[in-house]
XYZ file of C-alpha atoms in Angstrom:
641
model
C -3.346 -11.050 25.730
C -3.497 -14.398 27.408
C -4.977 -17.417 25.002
C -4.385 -21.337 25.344
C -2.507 -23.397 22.920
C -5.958 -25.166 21.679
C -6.775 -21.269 20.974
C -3.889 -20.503 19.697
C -3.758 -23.168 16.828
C -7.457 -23.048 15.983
C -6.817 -19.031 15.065
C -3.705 -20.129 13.047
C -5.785 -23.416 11.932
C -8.554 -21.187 10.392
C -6.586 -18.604 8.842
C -5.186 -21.791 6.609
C -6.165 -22.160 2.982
C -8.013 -25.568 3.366
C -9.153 -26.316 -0.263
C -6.588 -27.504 -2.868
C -8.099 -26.115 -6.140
C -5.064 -26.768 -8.300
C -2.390 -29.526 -8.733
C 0.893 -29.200 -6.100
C 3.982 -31.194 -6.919
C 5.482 -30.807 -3.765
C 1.937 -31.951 -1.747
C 2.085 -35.124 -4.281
C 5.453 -35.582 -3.226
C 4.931 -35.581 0.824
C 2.109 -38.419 -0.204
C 5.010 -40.604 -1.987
C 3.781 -39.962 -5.453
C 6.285 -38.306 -8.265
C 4.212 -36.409 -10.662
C 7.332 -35.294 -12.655
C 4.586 -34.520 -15.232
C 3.551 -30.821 -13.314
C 7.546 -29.717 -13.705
C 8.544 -31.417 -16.624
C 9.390 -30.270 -19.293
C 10.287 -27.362 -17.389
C 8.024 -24.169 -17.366
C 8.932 -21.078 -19.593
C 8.288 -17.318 -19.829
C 6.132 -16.074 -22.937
C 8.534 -14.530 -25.338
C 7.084 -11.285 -24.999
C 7.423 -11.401 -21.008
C 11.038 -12.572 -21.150
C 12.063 -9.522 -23.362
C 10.309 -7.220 -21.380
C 12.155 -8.818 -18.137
C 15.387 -8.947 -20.071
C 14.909 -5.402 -21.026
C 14.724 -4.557 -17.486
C 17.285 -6.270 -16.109
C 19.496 -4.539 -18.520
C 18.353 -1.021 -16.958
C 18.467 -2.374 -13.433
C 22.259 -3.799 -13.624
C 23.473 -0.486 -15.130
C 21.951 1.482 -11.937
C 22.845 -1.078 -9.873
C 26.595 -0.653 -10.926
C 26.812 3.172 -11.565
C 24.784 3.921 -7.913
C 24.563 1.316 -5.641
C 27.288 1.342 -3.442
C 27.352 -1.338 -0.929
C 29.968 -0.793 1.235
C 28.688 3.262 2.009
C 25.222 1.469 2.806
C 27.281 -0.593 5.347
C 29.109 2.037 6.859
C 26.384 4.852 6.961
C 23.630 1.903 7.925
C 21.593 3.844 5.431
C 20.490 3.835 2.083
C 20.799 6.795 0.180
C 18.028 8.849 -0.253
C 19.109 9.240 -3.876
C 19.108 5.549 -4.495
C 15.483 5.242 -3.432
C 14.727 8.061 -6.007
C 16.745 6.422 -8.679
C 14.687 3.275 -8.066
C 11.704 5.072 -8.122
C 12.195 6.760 -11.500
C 13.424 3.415 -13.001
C 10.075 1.587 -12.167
C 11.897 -0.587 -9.366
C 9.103 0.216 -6.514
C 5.745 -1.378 -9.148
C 8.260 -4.497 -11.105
C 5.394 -6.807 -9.815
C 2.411 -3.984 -10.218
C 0.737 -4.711 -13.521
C 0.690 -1.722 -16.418
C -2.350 -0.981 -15.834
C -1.779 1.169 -12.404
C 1.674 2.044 -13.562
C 3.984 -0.329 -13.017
C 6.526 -3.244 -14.891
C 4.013 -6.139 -14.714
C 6.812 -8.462 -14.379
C 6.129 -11.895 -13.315
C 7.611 -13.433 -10.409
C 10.444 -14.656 -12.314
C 12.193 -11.790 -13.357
C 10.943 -9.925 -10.189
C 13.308 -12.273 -8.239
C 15.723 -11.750 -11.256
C 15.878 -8.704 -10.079
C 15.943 -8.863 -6.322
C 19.048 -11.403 -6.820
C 20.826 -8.799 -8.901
C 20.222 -5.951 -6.652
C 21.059 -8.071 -3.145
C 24.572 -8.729 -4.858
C 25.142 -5.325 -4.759
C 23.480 -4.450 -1.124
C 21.054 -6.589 0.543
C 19.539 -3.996 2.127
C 18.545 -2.417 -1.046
C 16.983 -5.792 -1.895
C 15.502 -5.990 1.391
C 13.338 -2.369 0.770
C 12.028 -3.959 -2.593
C 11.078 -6.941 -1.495
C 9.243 -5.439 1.987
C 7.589 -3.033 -0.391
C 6.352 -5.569 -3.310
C 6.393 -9.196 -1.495
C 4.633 -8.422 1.198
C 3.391 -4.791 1.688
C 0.932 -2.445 0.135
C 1.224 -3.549 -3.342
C 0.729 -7.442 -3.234
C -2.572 -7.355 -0.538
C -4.332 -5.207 -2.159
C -3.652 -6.079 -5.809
C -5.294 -9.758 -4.417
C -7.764 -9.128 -2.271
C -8.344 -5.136 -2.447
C -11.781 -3.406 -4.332
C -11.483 -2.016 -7.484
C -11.205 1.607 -5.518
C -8.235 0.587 -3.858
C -6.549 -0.983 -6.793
C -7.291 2.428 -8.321
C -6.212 4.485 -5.395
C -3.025 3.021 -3.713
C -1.531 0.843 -6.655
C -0.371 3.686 -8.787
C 1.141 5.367 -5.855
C 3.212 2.145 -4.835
C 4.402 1.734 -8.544
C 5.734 5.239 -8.573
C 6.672 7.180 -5.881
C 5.195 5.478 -1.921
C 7.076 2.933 -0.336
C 5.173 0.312 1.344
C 5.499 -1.683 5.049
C 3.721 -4.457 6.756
C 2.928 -4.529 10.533
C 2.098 -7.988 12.235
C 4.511 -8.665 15.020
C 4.218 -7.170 18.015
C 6.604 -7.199 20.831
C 4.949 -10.124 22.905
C 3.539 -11.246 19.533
C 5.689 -13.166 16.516
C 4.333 -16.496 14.701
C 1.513 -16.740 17.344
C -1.004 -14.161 15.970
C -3.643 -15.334 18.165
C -2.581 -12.948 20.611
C -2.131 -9.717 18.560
C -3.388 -7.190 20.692
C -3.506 -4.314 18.243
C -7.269 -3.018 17.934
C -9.204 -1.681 15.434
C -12.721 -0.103 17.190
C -15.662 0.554 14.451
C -16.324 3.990 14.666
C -19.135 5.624 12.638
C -16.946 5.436 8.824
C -14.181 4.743 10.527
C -11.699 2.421 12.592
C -9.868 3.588 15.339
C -6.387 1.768 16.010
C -4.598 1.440 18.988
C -1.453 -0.496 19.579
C 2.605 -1.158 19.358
C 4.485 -2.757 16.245
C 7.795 -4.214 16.405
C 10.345 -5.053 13.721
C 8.119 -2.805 10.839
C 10.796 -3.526 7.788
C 10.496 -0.341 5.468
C 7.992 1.202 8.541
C 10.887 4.484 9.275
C 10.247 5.229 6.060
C 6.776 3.944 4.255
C 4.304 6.097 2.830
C 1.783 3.537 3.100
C 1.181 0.790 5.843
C -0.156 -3.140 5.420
C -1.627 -3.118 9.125
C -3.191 -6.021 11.390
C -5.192 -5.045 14.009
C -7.921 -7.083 15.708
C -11.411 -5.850 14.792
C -13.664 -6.315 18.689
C -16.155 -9.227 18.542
C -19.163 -7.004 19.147
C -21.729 -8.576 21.750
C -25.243 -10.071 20.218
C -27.406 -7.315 21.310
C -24.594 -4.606 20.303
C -25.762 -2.748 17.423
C -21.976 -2.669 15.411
C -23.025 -6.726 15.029
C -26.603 -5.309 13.065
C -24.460 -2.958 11.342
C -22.267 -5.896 9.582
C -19.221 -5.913 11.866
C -17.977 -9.649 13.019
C -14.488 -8.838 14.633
C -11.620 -10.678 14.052
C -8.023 -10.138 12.666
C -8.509 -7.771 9.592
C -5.891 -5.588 7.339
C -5.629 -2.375 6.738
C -4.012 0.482 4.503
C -3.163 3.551 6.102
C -1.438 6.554 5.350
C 1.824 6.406 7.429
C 1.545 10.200 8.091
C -1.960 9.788 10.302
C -2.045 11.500 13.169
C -1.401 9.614 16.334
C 1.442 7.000 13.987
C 4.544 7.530 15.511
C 7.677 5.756 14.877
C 9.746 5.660 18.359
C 12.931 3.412 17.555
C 15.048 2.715 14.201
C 16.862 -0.673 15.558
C 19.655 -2.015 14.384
C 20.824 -5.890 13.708
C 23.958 -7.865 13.290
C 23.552 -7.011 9.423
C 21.415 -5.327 7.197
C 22.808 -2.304 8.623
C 21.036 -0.421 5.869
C 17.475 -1.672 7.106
C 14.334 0.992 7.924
C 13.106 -0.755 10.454
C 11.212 0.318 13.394
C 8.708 0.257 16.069
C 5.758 2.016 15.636
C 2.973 3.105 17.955
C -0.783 4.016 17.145
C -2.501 6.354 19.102
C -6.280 6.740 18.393
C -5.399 6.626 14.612
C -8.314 7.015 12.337
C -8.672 4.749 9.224
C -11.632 5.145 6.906
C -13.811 1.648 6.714
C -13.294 1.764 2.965
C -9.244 1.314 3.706
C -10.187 -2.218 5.358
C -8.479 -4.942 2.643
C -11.352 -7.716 2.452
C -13.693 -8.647 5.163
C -13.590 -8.010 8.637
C -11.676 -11.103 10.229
C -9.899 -12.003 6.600
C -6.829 -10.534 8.206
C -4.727 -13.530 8.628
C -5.941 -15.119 5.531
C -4.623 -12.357 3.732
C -0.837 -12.218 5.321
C -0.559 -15.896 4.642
C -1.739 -15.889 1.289
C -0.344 -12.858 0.171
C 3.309 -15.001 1.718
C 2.744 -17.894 -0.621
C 4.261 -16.174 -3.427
C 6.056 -13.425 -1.296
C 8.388 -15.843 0.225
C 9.815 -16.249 -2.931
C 11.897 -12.823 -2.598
C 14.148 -14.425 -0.119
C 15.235 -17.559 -1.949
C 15.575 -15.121 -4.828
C 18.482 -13.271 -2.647
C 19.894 -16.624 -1.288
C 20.302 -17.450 -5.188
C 22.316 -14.568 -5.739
C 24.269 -14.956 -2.767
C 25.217 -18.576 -3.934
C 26.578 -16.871 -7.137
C 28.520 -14.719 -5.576
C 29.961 -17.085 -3.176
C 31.131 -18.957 -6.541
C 32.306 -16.322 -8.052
C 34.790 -15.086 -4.737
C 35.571 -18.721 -4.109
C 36.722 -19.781 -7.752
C 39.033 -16.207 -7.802
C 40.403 -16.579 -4.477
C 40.533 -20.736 -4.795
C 42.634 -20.390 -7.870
C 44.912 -17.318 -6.532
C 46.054 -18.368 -3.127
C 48.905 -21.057 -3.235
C 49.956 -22.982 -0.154
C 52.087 -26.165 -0.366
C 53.052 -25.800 -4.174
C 49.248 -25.612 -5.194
C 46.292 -23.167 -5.504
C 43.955 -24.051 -2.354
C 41.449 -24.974 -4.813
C 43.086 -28.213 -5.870
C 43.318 -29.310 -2.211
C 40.588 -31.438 -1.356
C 39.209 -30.190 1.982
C 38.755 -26.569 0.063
C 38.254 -28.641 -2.993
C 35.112 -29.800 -1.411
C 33.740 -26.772 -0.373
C 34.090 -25.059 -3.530
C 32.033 -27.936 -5.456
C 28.758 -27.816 -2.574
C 29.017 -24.233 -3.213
C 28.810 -24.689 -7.174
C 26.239 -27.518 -7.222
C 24.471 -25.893 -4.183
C 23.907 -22.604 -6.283
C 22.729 -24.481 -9.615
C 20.048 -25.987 -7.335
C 19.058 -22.768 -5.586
C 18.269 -21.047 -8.759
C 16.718 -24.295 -10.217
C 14.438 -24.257 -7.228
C 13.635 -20.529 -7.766
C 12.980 -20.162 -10.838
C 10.901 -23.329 -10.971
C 8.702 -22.226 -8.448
C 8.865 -18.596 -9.559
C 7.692 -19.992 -13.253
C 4.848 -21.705 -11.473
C 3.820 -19.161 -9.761
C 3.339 -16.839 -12.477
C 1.271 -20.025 -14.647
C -1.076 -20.116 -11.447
C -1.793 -23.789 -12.738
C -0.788 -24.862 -9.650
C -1.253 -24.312 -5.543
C 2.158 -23.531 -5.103
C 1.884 -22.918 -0.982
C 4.010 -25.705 0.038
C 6.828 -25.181 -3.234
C 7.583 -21.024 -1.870
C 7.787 -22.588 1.770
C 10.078 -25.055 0.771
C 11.757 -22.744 -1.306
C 12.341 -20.148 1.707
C 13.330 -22.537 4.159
C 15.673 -24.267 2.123
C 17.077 -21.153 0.433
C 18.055 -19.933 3.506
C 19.497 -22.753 5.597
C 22.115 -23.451 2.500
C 22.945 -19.997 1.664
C 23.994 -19.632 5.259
C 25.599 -22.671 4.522
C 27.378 -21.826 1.796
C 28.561 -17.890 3.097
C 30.083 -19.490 6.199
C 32.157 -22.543 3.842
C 33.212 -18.585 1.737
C 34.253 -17.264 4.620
C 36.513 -20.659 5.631
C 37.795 -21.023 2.257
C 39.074 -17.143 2.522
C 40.265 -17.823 5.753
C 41.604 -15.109 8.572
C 40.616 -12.727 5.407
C 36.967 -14.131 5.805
C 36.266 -12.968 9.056
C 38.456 -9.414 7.975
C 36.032 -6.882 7.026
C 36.372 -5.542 3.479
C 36.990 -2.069 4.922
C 39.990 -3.353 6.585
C 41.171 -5.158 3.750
C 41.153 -1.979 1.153
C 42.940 -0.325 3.968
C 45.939 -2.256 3.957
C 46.163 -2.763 0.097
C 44.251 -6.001 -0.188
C 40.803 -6.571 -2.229
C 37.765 -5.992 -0.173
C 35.770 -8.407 0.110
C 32.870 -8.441 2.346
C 32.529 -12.331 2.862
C 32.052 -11.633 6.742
C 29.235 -8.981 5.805
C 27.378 -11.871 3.926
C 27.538 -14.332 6.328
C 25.693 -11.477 8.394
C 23.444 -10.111 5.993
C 22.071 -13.805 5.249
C 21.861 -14.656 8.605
C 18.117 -13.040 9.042
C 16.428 -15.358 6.242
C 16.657 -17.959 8.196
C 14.210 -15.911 11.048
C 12.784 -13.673 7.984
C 9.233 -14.611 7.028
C 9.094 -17.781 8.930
C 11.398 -18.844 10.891
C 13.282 -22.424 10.078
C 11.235 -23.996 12.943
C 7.807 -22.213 11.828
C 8.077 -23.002 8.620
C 8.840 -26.445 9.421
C 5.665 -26.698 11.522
C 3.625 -25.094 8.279
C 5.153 -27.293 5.878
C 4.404 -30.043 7.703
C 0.643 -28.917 8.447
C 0.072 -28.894 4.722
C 1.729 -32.347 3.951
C 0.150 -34.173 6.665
C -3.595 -32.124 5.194
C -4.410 -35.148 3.569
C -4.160 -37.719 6.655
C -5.796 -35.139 8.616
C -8.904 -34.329 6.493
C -9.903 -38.368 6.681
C -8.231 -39.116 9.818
C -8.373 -36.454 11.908
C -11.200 -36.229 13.845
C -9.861 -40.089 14.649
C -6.622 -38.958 16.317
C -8.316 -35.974 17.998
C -8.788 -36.610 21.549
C -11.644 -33.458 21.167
C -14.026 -35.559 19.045
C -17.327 -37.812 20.081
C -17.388 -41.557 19.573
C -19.480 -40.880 17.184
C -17.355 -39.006 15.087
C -13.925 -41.176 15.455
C -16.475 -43.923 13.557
C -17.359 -42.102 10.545
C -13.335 -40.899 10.693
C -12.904 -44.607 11.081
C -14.750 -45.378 7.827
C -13.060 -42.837 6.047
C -9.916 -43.725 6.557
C -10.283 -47.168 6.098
C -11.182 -46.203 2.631
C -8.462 -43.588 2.041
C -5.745 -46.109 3.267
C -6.838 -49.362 1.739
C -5.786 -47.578 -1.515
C -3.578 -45.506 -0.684
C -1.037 -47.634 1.623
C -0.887 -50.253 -1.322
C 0.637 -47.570 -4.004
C 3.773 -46.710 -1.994
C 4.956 -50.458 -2.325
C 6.346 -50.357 -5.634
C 6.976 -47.669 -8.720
C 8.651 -46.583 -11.690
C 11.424 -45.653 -9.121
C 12.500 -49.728 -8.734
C 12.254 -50.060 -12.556
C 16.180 -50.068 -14.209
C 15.390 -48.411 -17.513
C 12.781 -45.081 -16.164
C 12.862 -41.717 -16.437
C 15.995 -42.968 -19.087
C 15.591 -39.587 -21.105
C 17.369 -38.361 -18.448
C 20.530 -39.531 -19.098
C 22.881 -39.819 -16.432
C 20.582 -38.296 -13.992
C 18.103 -40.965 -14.824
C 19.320 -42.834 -11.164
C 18.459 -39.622 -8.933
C 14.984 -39.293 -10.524
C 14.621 -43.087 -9.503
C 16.006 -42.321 -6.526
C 13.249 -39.306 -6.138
C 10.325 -41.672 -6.574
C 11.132 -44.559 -4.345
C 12.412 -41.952 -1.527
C 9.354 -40.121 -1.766
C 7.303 -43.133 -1.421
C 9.751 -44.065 1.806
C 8.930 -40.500 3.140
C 5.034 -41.354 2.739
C 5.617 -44.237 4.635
C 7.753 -42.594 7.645
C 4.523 -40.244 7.877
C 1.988 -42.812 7.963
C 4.286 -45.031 10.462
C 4.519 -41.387 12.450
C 1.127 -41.029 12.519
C 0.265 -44.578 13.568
C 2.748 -44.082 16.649
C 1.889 -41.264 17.911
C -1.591 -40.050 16.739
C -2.608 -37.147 18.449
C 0.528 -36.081 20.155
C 2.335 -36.328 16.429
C 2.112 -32.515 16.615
C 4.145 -32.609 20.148
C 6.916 -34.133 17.535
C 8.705 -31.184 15.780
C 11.994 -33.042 15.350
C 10.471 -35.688 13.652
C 8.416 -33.422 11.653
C 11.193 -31.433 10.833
C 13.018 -34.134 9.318
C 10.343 -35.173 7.142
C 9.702 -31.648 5.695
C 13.727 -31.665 5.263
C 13.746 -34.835 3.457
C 10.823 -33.332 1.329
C 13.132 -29.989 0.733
C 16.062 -32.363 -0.627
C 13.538 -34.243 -2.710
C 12.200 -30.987 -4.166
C 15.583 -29.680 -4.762
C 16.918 -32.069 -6.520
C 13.655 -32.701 -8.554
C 14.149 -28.630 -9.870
C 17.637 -29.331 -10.187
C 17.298 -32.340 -12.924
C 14.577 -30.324 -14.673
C 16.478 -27.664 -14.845
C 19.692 -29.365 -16.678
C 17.488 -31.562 -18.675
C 15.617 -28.238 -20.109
C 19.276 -26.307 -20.735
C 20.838 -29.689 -22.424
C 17.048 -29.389 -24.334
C 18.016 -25.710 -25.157
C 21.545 -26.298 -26.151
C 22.965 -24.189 -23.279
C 25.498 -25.380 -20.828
C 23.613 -28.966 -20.858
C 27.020 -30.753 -20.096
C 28.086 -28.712 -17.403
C 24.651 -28.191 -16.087
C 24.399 -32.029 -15.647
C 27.500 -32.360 -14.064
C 26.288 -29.572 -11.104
C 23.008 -31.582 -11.053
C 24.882 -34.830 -10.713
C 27.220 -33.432 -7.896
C 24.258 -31.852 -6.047
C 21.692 -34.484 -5.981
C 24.343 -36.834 -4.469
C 25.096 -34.528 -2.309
C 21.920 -34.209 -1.270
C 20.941 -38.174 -0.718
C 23.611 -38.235 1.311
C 21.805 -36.125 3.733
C 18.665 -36.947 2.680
C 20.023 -40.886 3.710
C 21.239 -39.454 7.067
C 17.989 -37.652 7.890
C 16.250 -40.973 7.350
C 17.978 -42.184 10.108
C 17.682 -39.637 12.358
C 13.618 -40.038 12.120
C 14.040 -43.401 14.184
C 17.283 -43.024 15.918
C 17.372 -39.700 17.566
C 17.750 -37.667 21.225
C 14.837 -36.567 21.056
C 13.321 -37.735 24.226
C 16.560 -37.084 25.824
C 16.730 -33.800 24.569
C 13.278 -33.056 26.154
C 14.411 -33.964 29.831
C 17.969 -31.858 29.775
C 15.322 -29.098 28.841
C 13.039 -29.678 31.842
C 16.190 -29.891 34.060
C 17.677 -26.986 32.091
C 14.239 -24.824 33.345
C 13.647 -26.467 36.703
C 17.349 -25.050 37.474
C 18.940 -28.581 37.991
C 22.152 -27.623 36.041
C 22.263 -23.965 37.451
C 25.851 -24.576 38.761
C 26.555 -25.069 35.063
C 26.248 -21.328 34.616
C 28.691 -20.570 37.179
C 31.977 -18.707 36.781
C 30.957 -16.068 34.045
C 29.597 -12.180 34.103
C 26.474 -11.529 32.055
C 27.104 -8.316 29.874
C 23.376 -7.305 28.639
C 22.182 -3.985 29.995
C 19.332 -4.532 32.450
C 15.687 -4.542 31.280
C 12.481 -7.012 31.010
C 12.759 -9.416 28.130
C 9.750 -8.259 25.598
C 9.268 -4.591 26.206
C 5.945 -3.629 27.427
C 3.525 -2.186 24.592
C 0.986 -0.794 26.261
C -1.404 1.523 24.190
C -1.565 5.591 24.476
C 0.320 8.293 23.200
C 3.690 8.441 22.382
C 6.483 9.526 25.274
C 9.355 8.985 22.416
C 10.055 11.428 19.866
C 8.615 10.606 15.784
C 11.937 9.288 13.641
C 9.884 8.741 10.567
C 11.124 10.252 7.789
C 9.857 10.698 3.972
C 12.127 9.776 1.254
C 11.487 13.173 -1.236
């Protein structure tokens, strides 16, 4: 399906949440203003909810230790059926799915509580969850489903079906203008047609999230009389339908345990009554039902930081070379104390956003985004500084260490496994494009008709007008805070200086914007590099905003508060270091020269570069054709008993 870029982001532009309804820290923060006020003091379970989730977690660890065996799930690239059932029968499949249709009716904090505990064990394991809750049956319908489906499919999910979501296509990933899966109105009924690609939990679901595109009917055709409008729209269907057929399991560089598949639909009939909101709500849906299912991966990325502590500190204290543990060498040193201060912040992050969440005081959209993408750019981070620290035993597989006598521990594995959450849900460079769509909202709902080269004269004068007004008080603001003042935020203690530092660098960062926006106007979108640093510079902010919360709140609780400072300290100068060095790369960049080695790199001018190498992939087009009909491949899906 061919479409235009204009197309292309006016389908992604209206599947967008455009009203803010609710306070966002993080969209203050992108407009230079601190409100420490929505995240301090810091956000706590109910009593009742934090014994239930503690109660849980209890459960969960002591099947998580007793059955789930990591290292069989990497060799077998399976998980056991008999895991799945034990998860079943503990409640793991409905944690999120409130009481009332069966399930845990956990909040989101000790839901990723427990995806953290389970990916330290097997990621893949975590990975089934969090397809299954985040983002499949469970979490779509439970927001935007009828009563009847709430009734129907949510005790099923908290029990005993596993769930999937289908969006991507093989020609079709963060571009869902061009999905080219159909649903035809039939009678009662919807008729899908169409090719899935990358379906996590889709070998072995009972129950299917799927987007299909609804045909705009014609004005004299009588579906439009009937109530039909077309458009992307979700549905639930039974994964045993006739005419579903799974044709490949593939397999990735990790996450060898993943059910993930390709999966065709042949003339598969869906009752109307299985369509999740309006016809044409489909997108709105996904990207809703993501603002608080991104959250599963940062959870994961948190426990991975732990674990990279824990392996670190062990190993860092045990291995001597030149009369001293390689700890107390500086250039390992160094690495062990980003990991530490690294993995405070992480879980500060999550569990901030993950309180918020379950408060819903506040639009958190921009918070989970920042929480994914961050989440998983350090927690690669911080696996690949593990697997330096351990060395030629980092890149050893754990099998091969047990088998000549040594521990075994799968620090290469990780570095795999956490390798995906950085294309997961997002990619880095998507969600860098959506984070920065949301900050930039507020420029663009007064100026943006003024910067559009689409608009009438007309309309760039009233845009005129309004912006005039928006920036004559606006601008003034980001001159001077509480940031330049010696004594604020002095509750704080010694992390009194970053929280300064916060509030006149997010006032800098509203400037950088502005001056952005100034310069380049309508081709600011053409600018993802510079737009990717400001959404970075907003992910440091963030991070280290959560991070002095968080040690304030645990000095306020009389737990760890001296040692939780000290990470806090270590991380947030860690992080204005880079936050400092991002700055300048906003201004002082290759951008531009980056742009013409790629036109010469496509044009073929440095062909000769290529030269003197053999090409090992297997022959075959680049994106497989999906063209709709019956299957030619024999059915691999299986049911889990």
């Amino acid at each position: 399906m061919t479409v235009t870029e204009r197309e292309a982001r006016a389908v992604a532009e209206a599947a967008r949440e455009k009203d803010w309804r609710k306070p966002s820290f993080a969209k203050e923060l992108f407009l230079g203003r601190f409100r420490l006020d929505l995240i301090h003091p810091h956000p706590g379970p109910a009593p009742e909810d934090a014994e239930r989730g503690e109660e849980f977690l209890a459960r969960l660890r002591e099947f998580t230790e007793a059955h789930i065996d990591g290292a069989r799930i990497e060799r077998e690239a399976r998980v056991p059926d008999e895991v799945v059932t034990g998860l079943k029968q503990l409640g793991a499949l409905g944690m999120k799915i409130s009481t009332e249709y069966g399930g845990l009716g956990l909040g989101q904090l000790y839901y990723n509580k427990a995806l953290a505990l389970v990916s330290s064990a097997s990621p893949a394991v975590a990975a089934l969850l969090s397809a299954h809750q985040s983002i499949g049956v469970p979490q779509p319908v439970a927001l935007f489903g009828s009563p009847e489906q709430r009734d129907t499919f949510l005790p099923r999910c908290a029990r005993t079906d596993l769930s999937a979501f289908l969006l991507t296509e093989p020609d079709v990933g963060s571009d869902p203008a061009r999905l080219a899966t159909s649903a035809v109105p039939e009678g009662d009924e919807y008729v899908l047609d169409g090719v899935k690609l990358w379906t996590t939990n889709g070998v072995v679901a009972d129950l299917l999230v799927v987007m299909a595109r609804v045909p705009e009917p014609a004005p004299d055709d009588p579906r439009r009389a009937a109530g039909h409008r077309g458009g992307i729209s979700a549905f639930v269907v039974e994964a045993g339908s006739p005419g579903i057929t799974v044709e490949n399991r593939n397999a990735f560089m990790g996450l060898r345990g993943l059910e993930n598949g390709v999966t065709r639909f042949h003339r598969v009939r869906v009752p109307a009554a299985h369509r999740i909101g309006e016809e044409g709500a489909g997108l709105k849906i996904a990207l809703t039902t993501l603002n608080t299912g991104r959250l599963s991966l940062p959870a994961t990325c948190a426990g991975a930081g732990k674990w990279c502590l824990k392996i670190a500190r062990e190993w860092g204290a045990e291995r001597v070379q030149w009369g001293r543990p390689v700890a107390r060498h500086e250039a390992v040193g160094s690495k062990i104390s980003f990991i530490a201060a690294t993995t405070f912040a992480l879980e500060a992050v999550l569990d901030l956003a993950s309180q918020m969440a379950d408060e819903n005081r506040h639009d958190i959209r921009i918070e989970a985004a920042l929480a994914k993408l961050y989440g998983s750019e350090m927690a690669w981070r911080m696996a690949d500084e593990l697997v330096q620290i351990r060395g030629g035993r980092g890149y050893e597989t754990a099998e091969s260490l047990a088998a000549r006598g040594e521990r075994g521990v799968p620090a290469e594995q990780l570095l795999r496994d956490l390798r995906i959450n950085r294309i997961f849900e997002g990619s880095t460079e998507i969600m860098h494009l959506l984070i920065a769509r949301e900050a930039v909202d507020a420029h663009l709902a007064v100026a943006g008709d003024l910067i559009d080269p689409g608009t009438t004269l007309a309309d760039k004068r009233r845009a005129a007008v309004a912006a005039g007004g928006f920036y004559a008080g606006w601008l003034p603001r980001l001159v001077a805070g509480p940031g330049q003042l010696p004594g604020a935020f002095g509750e704080f203690g010694r992390l009194a200086p970053h929280l300064r530092y916060i509030e006149r660098t997010a006032r800098k960062l509203a400037r950088s914007t502005f001056y952005g926006m100034s310069r380049w106007q309508g081709r600011m979108e053409t600018k993802q590099g510079f737009l990717g640093r400001i959404v970075d510079i907003g992910a440091e902010l963030f991070a280290m905003s959560a991070a002095c919360v968080r040690a304030e709140k645990l000095r306020r609780d009389g737990t760890e508060g001296r040692a939780a400072h000290q990470l806090a300290d270590a991380f947030c100068r860690q992080a204005r270091l880079r936050t400092e060095e991002l700055f300048g790369r906003l201004w002082s960049n290759t951008d531009d020269l980056d742009r013409k080695v790629v036109g010469g790199v496509l044009d073929g001018a440095y062909g000769w570069l290529e030269e003197g190498i053999v090409d090992p992939s297997s022959p075959g087009p680049w994106i497989a054709e999906a063209v709709p009909g019956a299957a030619t491949k024999e059915n691999v899906h299986r049911r889990i008993p």
